[in-house]
mmCIF file of C-alpha atoms in Angstrom:
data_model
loop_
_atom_site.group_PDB
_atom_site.id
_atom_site.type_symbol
_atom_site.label_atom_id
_atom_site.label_comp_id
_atom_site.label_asym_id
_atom_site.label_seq_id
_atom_site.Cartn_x
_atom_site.Cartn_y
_atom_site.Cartn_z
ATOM 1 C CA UNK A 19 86.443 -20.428 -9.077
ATOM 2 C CA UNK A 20 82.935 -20.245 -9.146
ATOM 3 C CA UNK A 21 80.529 -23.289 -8.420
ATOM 4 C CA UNK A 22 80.038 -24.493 -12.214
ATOM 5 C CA UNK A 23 76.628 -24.730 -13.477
ATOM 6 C CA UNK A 24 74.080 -27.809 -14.086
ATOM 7 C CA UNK A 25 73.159 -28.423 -18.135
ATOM 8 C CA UNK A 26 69.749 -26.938 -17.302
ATOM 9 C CA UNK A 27 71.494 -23.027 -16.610
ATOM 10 C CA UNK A 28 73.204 -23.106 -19.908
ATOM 11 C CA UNK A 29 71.467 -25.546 -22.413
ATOM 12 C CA UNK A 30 69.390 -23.833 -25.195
ATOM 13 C CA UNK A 31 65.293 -24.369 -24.886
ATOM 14 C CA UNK A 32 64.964 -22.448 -27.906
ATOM 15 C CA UNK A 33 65.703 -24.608 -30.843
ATOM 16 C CA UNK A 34 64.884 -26.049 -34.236
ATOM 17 C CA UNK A 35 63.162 -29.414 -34.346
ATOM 18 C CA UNK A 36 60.963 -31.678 -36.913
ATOM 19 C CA UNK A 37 58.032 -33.981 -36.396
ATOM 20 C CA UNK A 38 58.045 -37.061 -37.583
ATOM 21 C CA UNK A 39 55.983 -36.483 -40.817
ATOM 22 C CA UNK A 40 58.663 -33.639 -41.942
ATOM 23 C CA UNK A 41 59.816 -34.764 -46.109
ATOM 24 C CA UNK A 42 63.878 -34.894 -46.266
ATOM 25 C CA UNK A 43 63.100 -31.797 -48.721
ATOM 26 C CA UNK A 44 61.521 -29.691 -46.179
ATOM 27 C CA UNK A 45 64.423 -30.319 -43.828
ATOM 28 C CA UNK A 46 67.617 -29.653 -46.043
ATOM 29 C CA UNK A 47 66.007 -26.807 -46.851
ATOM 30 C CA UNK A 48 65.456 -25.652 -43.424
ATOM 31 C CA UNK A 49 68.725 -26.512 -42.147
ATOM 32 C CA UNK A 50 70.472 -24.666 -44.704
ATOM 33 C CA UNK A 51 68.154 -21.854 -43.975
ATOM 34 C CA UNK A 52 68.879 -21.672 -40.138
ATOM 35 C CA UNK A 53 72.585 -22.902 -41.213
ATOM 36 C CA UNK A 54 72.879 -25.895 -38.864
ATOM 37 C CA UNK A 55 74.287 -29.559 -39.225
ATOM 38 C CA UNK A 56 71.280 -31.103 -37.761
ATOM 39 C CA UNK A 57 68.530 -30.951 -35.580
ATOM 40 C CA UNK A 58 65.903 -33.455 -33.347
ATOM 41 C CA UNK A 59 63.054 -35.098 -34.373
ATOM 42 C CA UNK A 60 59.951 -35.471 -32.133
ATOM 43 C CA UNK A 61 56.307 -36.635 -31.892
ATOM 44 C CA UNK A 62 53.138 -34.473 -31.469
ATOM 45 C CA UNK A 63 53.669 -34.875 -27.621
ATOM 46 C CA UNK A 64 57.599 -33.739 -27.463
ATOM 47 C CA UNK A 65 58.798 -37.192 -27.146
ATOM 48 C CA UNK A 66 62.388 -37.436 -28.938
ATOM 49 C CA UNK A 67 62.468 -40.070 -31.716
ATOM 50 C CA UNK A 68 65.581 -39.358 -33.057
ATOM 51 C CA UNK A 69 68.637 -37.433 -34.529
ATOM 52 C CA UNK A 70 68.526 -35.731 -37.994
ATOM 53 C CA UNK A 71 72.264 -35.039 -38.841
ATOM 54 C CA UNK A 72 73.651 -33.904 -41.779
ATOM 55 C CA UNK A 73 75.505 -36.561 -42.733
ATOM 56 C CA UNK A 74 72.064 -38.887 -42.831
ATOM 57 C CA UNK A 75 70.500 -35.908 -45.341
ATOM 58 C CA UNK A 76 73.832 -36.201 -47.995
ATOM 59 C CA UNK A 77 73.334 -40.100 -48.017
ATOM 60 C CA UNK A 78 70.083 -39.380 -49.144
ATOM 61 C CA UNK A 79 70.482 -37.025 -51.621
ATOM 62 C CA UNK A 80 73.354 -38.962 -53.062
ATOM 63 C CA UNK A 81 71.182 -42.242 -53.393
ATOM 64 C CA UNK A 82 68.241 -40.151 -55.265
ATOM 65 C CA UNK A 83 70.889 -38.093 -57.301
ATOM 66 C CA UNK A 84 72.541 -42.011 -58.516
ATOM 67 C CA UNK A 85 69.169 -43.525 -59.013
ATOM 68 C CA UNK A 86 67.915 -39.696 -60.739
ATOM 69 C CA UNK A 87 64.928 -40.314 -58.672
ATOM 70 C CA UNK A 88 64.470 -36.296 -57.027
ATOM 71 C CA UNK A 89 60.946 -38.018 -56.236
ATOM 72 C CA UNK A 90 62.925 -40.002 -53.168
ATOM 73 C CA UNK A 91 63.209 -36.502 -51.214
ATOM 74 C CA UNK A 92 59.622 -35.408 -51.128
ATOM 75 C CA UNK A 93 58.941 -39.177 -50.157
ATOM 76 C CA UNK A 94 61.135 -39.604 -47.577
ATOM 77 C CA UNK A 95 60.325 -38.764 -44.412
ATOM 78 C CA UNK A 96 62.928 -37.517 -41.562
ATOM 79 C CA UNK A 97 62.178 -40.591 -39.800
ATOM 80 C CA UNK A 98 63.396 -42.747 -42.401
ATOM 81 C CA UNK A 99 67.144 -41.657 -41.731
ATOM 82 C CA UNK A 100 67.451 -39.940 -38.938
ATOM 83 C CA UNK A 101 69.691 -41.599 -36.160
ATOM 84 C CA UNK A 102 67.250 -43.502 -34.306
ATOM 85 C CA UNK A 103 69.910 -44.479 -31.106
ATOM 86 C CA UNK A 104 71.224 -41.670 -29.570
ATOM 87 C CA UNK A 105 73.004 -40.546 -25.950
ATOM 88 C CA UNK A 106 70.814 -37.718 -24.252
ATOM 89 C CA UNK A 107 71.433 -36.179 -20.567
ATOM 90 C CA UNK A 108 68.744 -34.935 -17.923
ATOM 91 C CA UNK A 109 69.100 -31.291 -17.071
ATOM 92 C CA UNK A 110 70.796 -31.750 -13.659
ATOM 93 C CA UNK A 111 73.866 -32.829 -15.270
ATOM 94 C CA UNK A 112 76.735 -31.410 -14.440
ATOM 95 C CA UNK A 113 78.758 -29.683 -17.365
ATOM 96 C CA UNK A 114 82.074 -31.571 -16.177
ATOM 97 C CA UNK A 115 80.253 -34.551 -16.976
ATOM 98 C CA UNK A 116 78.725 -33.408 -20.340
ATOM 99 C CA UNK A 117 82.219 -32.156 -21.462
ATOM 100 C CA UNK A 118 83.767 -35.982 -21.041
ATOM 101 C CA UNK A 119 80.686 -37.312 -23.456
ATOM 102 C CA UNK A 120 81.437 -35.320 -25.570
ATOM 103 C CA UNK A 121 85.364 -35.558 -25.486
ATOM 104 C CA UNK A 122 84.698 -39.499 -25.751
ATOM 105 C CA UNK A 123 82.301 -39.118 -28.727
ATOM 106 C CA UNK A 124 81.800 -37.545 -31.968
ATOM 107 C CA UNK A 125 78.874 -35.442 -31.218
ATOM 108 C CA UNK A 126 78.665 -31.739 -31.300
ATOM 109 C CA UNK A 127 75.474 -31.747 -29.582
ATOM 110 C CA UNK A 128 73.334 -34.049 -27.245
ATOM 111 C CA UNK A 129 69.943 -33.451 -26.440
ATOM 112 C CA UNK A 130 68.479 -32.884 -23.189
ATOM 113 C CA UNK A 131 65.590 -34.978 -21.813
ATOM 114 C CA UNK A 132 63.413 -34.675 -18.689
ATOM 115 C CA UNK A 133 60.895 -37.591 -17.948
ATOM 116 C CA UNK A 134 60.848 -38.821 -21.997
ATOM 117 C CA UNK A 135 60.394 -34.997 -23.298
ATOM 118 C CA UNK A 136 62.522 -32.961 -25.096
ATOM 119 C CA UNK A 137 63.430 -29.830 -23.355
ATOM 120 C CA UNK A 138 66.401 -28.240 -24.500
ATOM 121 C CA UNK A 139 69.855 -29.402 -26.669
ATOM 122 C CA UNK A 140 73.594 -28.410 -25.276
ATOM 123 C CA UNK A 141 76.608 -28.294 -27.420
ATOM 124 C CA UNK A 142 80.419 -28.353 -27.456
ATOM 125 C CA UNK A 143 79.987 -24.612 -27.464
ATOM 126 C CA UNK A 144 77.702 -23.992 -24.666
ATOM 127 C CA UNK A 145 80.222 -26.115 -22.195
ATOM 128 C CA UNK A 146 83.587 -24.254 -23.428
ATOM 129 C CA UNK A 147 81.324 -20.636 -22.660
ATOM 130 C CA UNK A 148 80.131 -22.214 -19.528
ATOM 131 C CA UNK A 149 83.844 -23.161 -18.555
ATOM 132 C CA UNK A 150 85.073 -19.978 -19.497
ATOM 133 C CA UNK A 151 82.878 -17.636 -17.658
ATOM 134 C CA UNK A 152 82.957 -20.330 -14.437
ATOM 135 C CA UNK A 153 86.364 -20.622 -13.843
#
């Protein structure tokens, strides 16, 4: 078996995030677009403020489709429901490790944070493919 890889070899540094100032709107849209569940939301500096998830967005449009106030979604920003408490993992983390967070946890993916900056996101998918290829 080969020597299995740190988070950092495998992670993806390519991916969607909002700033801060993003409307809910804007970011339903977007996610449907790109056809993801979710997605980080940072600063003007890369700093991580939170987690947008799906879940967060239905609440939302559920509350402003009850109180027939479409208004709510171009008013709302991402900040006001994303996930503000979140687990992350530095990029030297070993994917044995990342695999038991996320077999003790609900999340599908974790972001990955070096010195307070966002710099890539791993998921439940990139650890099976690392796993597989690695062993």
């Amino acid at each position: 078996m080969q020597k299995l890889p740190n988070v950092n070899e495998i992670m993806d540094k390519v991916f969607l995030t909002f700033t801060y100032d993003t409307s809910v709107r804007e970011a339903v849209e977007t996610l449907g677009k790109e056809r993801l569940f979710g997605a980080c939301v940072v600063d003007e500096t890369g700093k991580l403020l939170g987690i947008l998830s799906e879940k967060q967005c239905l609440k939302i449009y559920k509350k402003a489709l009850l109180e027939n106030n479409v208004s709510l979604l171009e008013e709302a920003k991402v900040t006001d429901i994303m996930y503000p408490e979140f687990k992350t993992v530095p990029p030297n983390t070993g994917i044995v490790d990342v695999a038991q967070i996320f077999l003790t946890s609900e999340f599908r993916r974790m972001p990955v944070v070096d010195s307070g900056k966002l710099v890539g996101q791993i998921t439940r998918r990139d650890i099976v493919r690392a796993i597989q290829k690695f062993s």
